[in-house]
Coordinates of C-alpha atoms in Angstrom, one line a residue:
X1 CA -23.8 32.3 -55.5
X2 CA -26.6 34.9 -56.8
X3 CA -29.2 32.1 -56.9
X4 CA -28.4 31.0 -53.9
X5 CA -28.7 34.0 -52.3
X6 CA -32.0 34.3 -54.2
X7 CA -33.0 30.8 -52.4
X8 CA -32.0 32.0 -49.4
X9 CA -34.5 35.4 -50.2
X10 CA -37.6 33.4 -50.7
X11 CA -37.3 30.6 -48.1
X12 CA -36.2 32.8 -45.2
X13 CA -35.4 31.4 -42.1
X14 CA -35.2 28.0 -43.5
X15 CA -32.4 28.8 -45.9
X16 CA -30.1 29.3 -42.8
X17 CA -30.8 25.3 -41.8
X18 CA -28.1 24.5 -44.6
X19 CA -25.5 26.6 -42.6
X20 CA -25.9 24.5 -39.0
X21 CA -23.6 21.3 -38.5
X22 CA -26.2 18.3 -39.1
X23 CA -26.9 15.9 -35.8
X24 CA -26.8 12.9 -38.0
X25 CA -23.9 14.0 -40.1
X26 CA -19.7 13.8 -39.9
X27 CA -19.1 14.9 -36.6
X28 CA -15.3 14.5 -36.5
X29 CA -12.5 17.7 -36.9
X30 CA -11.5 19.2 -40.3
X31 CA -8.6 19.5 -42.0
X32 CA -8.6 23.2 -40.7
X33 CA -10.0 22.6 -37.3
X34 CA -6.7 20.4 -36.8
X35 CA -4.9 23.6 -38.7
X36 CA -5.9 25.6 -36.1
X37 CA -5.0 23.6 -33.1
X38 CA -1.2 23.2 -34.7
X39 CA -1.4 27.3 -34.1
X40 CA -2.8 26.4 -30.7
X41 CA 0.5 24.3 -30.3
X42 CA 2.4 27.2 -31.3
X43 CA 0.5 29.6 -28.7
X44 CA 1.3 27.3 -25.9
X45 CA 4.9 26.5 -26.9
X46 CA 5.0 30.3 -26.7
X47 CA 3.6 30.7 -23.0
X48 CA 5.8 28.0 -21.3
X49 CA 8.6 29.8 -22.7
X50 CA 7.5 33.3 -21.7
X51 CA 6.8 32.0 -18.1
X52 CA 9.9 30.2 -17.5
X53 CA 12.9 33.5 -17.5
X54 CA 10.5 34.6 -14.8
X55 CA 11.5 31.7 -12.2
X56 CA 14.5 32.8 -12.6
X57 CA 14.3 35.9 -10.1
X58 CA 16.2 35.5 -6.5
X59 CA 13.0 37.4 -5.2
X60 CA 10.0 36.0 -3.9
X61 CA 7.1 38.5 -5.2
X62 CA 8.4 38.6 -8.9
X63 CA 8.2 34.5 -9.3
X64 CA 4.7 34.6 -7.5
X65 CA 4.1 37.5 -9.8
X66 CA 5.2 35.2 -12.6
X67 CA 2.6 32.6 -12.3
X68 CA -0.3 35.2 -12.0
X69 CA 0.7 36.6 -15.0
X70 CA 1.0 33.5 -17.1
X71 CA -2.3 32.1 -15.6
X72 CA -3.9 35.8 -17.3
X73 CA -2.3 35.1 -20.4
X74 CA -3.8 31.2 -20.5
X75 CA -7.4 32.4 -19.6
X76 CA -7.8 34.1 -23.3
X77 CA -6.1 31.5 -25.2
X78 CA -8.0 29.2 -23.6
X79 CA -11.1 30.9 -24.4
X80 CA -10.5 31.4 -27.7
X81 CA -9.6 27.8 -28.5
X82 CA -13.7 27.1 -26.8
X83 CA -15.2 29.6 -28.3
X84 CA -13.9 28.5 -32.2
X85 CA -15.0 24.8 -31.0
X86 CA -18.3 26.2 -30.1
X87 CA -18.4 27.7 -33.3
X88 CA -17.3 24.6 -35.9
X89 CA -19.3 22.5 -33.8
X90 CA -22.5 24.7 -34.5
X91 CA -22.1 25.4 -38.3
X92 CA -21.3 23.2 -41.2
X93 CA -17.5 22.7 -41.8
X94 CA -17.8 23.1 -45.4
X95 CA -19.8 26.2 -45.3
X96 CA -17.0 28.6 -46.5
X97 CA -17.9 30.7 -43.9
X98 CA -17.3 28.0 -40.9
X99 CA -14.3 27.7 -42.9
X100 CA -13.4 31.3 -43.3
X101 CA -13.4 31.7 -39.3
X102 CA -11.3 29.2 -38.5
X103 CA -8.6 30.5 -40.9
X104 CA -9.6 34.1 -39.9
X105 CA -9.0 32.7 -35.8
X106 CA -5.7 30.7 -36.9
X107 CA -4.5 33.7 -38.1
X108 CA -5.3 35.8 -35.4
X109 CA -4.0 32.9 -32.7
X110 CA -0.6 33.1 -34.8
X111 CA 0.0 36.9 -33.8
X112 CA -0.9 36.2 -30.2
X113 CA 1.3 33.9 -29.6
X114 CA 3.9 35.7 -31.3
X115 CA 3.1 38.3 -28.7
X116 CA 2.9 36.6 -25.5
X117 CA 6.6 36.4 -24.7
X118 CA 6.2 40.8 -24.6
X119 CA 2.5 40.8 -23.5
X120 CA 3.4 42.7 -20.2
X121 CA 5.9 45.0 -22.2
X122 CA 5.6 46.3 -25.6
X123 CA 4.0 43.5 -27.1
X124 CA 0.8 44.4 -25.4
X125 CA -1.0 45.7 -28.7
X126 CA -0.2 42.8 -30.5
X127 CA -1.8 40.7 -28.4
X128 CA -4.7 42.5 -27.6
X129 CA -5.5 43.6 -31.0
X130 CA -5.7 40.4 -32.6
X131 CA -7.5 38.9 -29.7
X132 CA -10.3 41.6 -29.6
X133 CA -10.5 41.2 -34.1
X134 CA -10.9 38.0 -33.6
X135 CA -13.5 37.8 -31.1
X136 CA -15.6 40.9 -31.7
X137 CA -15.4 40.5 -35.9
X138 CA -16.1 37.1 -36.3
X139 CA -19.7 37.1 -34.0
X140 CA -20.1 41.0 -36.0
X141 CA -19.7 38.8 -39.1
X142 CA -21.7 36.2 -38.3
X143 CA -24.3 38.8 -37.0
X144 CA -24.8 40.7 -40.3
X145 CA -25.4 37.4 -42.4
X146 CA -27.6 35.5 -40.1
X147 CA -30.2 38.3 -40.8
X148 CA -33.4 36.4 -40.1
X149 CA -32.0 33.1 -37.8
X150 CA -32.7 32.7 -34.5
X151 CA -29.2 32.2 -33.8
X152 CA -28.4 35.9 -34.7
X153 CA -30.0 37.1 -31.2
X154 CA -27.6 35.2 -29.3
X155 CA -24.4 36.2 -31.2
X156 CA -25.6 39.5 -31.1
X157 CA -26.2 39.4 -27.4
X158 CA -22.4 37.9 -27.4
X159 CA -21.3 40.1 -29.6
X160 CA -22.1 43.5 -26.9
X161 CA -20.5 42.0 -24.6
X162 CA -17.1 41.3 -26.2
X163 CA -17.1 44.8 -27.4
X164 CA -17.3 45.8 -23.5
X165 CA -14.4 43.4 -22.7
X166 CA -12.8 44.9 -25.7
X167 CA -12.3 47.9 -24.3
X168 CA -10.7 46.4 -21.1
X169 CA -8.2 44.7 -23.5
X170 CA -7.1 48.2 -25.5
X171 CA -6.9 50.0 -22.8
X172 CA -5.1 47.7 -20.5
X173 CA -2.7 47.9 -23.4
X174 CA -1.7 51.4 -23.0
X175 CA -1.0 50.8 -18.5
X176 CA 1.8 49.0 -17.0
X177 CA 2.8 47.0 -14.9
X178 CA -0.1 46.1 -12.3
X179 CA -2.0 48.5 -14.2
X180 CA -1.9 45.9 -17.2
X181 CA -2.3 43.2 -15.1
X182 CA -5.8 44.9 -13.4
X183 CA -7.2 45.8 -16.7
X184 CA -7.1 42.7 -18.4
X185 CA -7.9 40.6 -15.3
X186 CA -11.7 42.5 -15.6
X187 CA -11.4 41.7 -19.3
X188 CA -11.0 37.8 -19.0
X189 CA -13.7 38.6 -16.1
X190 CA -16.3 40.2 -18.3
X191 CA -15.9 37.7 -21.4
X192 CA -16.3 34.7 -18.9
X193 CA -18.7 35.9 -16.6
X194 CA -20.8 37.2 -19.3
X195 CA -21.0 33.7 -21.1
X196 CA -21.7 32.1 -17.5
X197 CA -24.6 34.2 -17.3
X198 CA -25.9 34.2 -20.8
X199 CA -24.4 37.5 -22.1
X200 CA -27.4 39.6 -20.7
X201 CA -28.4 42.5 -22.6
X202 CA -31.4 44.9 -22.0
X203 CA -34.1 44.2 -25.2
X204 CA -32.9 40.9 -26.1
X205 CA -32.6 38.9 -23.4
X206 CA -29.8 36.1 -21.9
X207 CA -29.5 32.0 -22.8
X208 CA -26.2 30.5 -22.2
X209 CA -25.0 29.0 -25.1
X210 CA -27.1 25.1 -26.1
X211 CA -23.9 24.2 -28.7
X212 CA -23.1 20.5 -26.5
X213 CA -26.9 20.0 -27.4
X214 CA -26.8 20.2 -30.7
X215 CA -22.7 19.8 -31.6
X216 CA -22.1 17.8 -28.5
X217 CA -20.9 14.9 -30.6
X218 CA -18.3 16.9 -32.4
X219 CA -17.1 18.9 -29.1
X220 CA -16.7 15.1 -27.6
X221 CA -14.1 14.4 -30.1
X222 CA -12.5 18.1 -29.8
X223 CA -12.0 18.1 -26.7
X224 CA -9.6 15.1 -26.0
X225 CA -8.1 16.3 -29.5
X226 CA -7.3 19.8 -27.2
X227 CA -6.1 17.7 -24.2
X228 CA -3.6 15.8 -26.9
X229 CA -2.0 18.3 -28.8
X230 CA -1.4 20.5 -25.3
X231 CA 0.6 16.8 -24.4
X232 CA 2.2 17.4 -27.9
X233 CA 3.4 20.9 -26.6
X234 CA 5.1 19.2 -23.5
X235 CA 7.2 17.2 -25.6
X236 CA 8.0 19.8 -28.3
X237 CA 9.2 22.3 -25.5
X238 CA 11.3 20.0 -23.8
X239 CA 12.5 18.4 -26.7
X240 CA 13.5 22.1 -28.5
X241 CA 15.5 22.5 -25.5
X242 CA 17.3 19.6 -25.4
X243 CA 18.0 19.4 -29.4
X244 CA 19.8 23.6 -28.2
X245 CA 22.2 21.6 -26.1
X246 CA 24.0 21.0 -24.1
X247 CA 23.5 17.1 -24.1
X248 CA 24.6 15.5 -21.0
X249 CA 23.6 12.8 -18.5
X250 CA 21.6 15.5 -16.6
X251 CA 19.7 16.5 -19.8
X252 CA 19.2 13.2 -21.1
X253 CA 17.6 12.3 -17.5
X254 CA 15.4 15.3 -17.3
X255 CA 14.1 14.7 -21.2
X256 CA 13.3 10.9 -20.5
X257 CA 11.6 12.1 -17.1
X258 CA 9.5 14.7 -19.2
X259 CA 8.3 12.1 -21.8
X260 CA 7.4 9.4 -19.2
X261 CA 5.4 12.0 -17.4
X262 CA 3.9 13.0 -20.8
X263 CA 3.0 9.3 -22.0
X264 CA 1.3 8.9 -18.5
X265 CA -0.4 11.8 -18.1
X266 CA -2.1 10.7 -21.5
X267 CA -2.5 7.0 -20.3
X268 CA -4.5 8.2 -17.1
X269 CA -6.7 10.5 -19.4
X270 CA -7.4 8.0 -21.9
X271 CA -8.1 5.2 -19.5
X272 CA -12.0 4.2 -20.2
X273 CA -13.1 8.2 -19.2
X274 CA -11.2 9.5 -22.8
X275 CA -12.6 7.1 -24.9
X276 CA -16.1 7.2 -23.6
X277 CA -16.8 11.0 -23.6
X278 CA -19.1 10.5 -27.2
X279 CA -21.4 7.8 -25.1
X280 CA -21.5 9.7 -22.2
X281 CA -23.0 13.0 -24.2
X282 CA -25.6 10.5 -25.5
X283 CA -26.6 9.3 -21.8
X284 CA -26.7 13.0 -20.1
X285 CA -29.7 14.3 -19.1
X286 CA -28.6 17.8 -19.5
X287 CA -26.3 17.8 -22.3
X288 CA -25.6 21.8 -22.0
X289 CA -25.2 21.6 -18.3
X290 CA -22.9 18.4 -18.8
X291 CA -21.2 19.8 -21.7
X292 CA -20.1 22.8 -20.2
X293 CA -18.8 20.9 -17.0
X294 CA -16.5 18.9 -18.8
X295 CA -15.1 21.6 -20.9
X296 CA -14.2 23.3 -17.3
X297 CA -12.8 20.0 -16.3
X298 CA -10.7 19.7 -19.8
X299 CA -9.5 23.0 -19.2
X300 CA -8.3 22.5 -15.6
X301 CA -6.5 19.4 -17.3
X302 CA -5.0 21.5 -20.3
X303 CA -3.3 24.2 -17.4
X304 CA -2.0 21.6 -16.0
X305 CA -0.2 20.3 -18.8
X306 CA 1.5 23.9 -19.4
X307 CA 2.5 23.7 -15.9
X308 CA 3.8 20.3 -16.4
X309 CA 5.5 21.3 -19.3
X310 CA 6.8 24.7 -17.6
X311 CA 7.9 22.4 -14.4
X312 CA 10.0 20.6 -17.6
X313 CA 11.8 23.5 -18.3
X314 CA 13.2 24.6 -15.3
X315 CA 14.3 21.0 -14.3
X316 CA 16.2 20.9 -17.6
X317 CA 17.8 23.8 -16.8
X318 CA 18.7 24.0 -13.0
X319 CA 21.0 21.4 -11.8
X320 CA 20.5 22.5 -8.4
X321 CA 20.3 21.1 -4.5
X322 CA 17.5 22.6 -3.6
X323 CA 13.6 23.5 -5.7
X324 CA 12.0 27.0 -5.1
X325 CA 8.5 26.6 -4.1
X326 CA 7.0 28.0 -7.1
X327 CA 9.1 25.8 -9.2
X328 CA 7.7 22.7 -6.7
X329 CA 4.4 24.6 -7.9
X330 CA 4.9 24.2 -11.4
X331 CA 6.8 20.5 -11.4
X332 CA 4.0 19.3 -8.6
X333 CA 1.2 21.3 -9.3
X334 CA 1.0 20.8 -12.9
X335 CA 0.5 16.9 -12.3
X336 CA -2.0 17.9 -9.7
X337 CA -4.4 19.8 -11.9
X338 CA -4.1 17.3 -14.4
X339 CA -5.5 14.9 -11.8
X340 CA -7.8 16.9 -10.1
X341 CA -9.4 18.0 -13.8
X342 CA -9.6 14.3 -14.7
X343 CA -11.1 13.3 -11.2
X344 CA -13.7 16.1 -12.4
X345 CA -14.2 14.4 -16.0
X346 CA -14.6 11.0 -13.8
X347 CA -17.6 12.3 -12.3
X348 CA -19.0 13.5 -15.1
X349 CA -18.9 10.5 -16.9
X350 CA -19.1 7.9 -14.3
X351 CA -20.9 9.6 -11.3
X352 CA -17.9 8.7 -8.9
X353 CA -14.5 8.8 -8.3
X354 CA -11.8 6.6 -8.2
X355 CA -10.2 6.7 -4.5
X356 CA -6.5 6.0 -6.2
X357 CA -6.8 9.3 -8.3
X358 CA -7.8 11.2 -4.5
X359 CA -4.6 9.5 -3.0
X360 CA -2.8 10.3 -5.7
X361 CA -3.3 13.8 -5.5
X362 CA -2.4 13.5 -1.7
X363 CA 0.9 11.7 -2.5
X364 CA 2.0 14.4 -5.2
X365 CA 1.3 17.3 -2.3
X366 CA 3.4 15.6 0.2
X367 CA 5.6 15.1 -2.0
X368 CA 6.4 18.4 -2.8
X369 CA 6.4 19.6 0.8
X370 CA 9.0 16.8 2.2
X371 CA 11.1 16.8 -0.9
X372 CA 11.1 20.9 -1.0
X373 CA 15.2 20.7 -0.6
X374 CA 15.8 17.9 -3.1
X375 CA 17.1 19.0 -6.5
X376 CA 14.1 19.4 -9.6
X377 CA 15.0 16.4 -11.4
X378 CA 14.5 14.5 -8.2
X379 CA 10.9 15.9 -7.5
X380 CA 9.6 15.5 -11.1
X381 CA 10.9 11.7 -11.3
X382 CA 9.2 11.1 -7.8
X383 CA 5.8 12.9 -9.8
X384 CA 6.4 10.4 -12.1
X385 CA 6.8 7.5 -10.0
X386 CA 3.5 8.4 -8.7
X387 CA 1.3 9.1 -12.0
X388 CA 2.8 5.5 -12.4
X389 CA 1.1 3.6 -10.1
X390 CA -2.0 5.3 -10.7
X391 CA -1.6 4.0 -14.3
X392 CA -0.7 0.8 -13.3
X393 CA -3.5 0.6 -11.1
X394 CA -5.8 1.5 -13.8
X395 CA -4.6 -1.1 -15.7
X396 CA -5.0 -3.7 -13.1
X397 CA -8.4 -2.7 -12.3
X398 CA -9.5 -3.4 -16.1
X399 CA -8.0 -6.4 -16.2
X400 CA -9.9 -7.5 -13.3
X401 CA -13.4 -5.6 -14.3
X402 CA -15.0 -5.8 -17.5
X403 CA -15.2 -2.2 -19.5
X404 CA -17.2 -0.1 -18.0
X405 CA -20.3 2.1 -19.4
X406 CA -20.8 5.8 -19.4
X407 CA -23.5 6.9 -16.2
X408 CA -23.0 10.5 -16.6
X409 CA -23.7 13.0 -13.1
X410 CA -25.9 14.9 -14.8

């Protein structure tokens, strides 16, 4: 380790090269890049279930209040899960450090979601903390050892302004209530309106981040990776639930409805625009610009999968005559951003969209408007019914057309 260090002395700059994820080199996930998203599994599994007790209330402001709250609680997870991607898609997955962040991020992920069920209530510092260490120390790390890099501007310019959102976090921490709810709404704010504008800071400058022009390859395969283990969640939530009992006809329904809508939510993903995301970063003409359009669209797509999954919960539990609209949002609108964030990914990939995906969307909506006083179990199979003819669609179309080619938009 001395000489190396000694190396890294007298070659300067150069030294660092050894440290960056090669363009030509293995571009698929590590064994502890895939440890990490099974943490991310566990952080999700840990938000449905700390969003369902809040459908629940006979009022109509604390449900609505309920879905703001776990849309807040998505945002950093979210975020965190894109900005380690950025990370292991920039650096060399065997340099211990690379390896030493991911852990470092696993671990922090871990006590988030063990907080999020008591985010809003005492929990609040132990979700905030760990969020915050793991944001803030990693780039301080990284800062302090890429001494001479050009990288180290960047993460230093990055690192500023996660120690403003910081703030936002601890001290939202110590409010209540809306309070809470205010304070780390201008924290998710600042961390993603700073990277949109290229964390700006007086002396050294702003660039939003060029990782999908030099990792883009690797973030091509992570991201339908992200999209498949958030499907995994859907079936592990449902499933936990079911295995708790009690298991009757009802329950059996509502699980075999759940999985359906699981298998073809990933069918409709995977269909030619999944598999083609690798060729399609090789066509762009603006691989950052692209890049960062269909991580939007991925995450659009991965919130509504927790809805989906949240909409699973609440028709496994409540045999009822009738569906509150925001359960209609959650068992209708999760299916719905699903579709609208792949209609996005279309685009990018294909320049256009398929009109079956628009009238799909339009069927889902109607549907949950005329079928607002037919029990939940009826609703989600009728979702179903629908993301099943899109599929089948699909699969008519390719037997018709031959296989497509990536044209990205941009």
């Amino acid at each position: 380790m001395a000489a190396w260090h000694g190396r890294r002395r007298r070659r300067g700059e150069g030294a660092h090269v050894g440290l960056l994820r090669e363009a030509n080199g293995g571009q698929q996930a590590t064994f502890v890049e895939l440890f990490f998203d099974l943490v991310m599994v566990f952080a999700l599994t840990r938000l449905v279930a700390q969003a369902v007790p809040g459908f629940d209330n006979d009022e109509f402001a604390p449900r609505w209040a309920n879905v703001g709250r776990t849309l807040l609680l998505f945002a950093p997870l979210l975020w965190l899960w894109t900005t380690t991607a950025y990370l292991t898609a920039r650096f060399a997955p065997r340099w211990p450090g690379t390896q030493l962040v991911v852990v470092g991020s696993a671990l922090g992920l871990l006590f988030m979601g063990a907080a999020v069920p008591d985010a809003f209530t005492v929990g609040g510092l132990a979700f905030a903390v760990p969020l915050v260490a793991v944001q803030f120390g990693r780039l301080a790390g990284l800062v302090l050892f890429l001494d001479s890099h050009a990288l180290r501007r960047q993460y230093a310019r990055a690192m500023v302004w996660y120690a403003v959102s910081s703030v936002f976090w601890i001290v939202g921490r110590f409010a209540s209530g809306g309070n809470r709810v205010a304070w780390w709404t201008a924290a998710v704010a600042v961390d993603l309106g700073a990277a949109r504008l290229g964390w700006p800071v007086p002396g050294l400058g702003r660039e939003r981040t060029l990782t999908w022009r030099y990792g883009g390859q690797h973030l091509a395969d992570r991201f339908p990776q992200f999209l498949l283990i958030s499907l995994g969640e859907t079936i592990l939530a449902v499933g936990i639930e079911y295995s708790a009992g009690p298991r009757r006809g009802y329950q059996t329904a509502a699980l075999l409805v759940a999985f359906f809508t699981t298998v073809l939510l990933w069918r409709i993903y995977f269909f030619r625009v999944g598999d083609l995301l690798a060729d399609a970063f090789e066509r762009s003409r603006d691989p950052a610009g692209w890049g960062r359009r269909v991580g939007f669209a991925h995450g659009v797509m991965v919130l509504g999968v927790v809805a989906t999954a949240i909409g699973n919960y609440l028709v496994h539990h409540h045999h009822t005559d009738f569906t509150f609209p925001s359960w209609r949002v959650m068992i209708i609108g999760g299916p719905v951003l699903f579709l609208l964030g792949r209609s996005r990914l279309e685009y990018l990939v294909f320049d256009r969209v398929s009109r079956r995906r628009v009238i799909g969307i339009a069927a889902l909506l109607a549907t949950g408007q005329l079928l607002s006083d037919t029990p939940p179990l009826a609703l989600a199979a009728t979702a179903a019914t629908i993301l099943l003819i899109i599929a089948v669609l699909d699969q008519l179309q390719a037997l018709r057309r031959p296989p497509e080619h990536a044209k990205p938009a941009f």
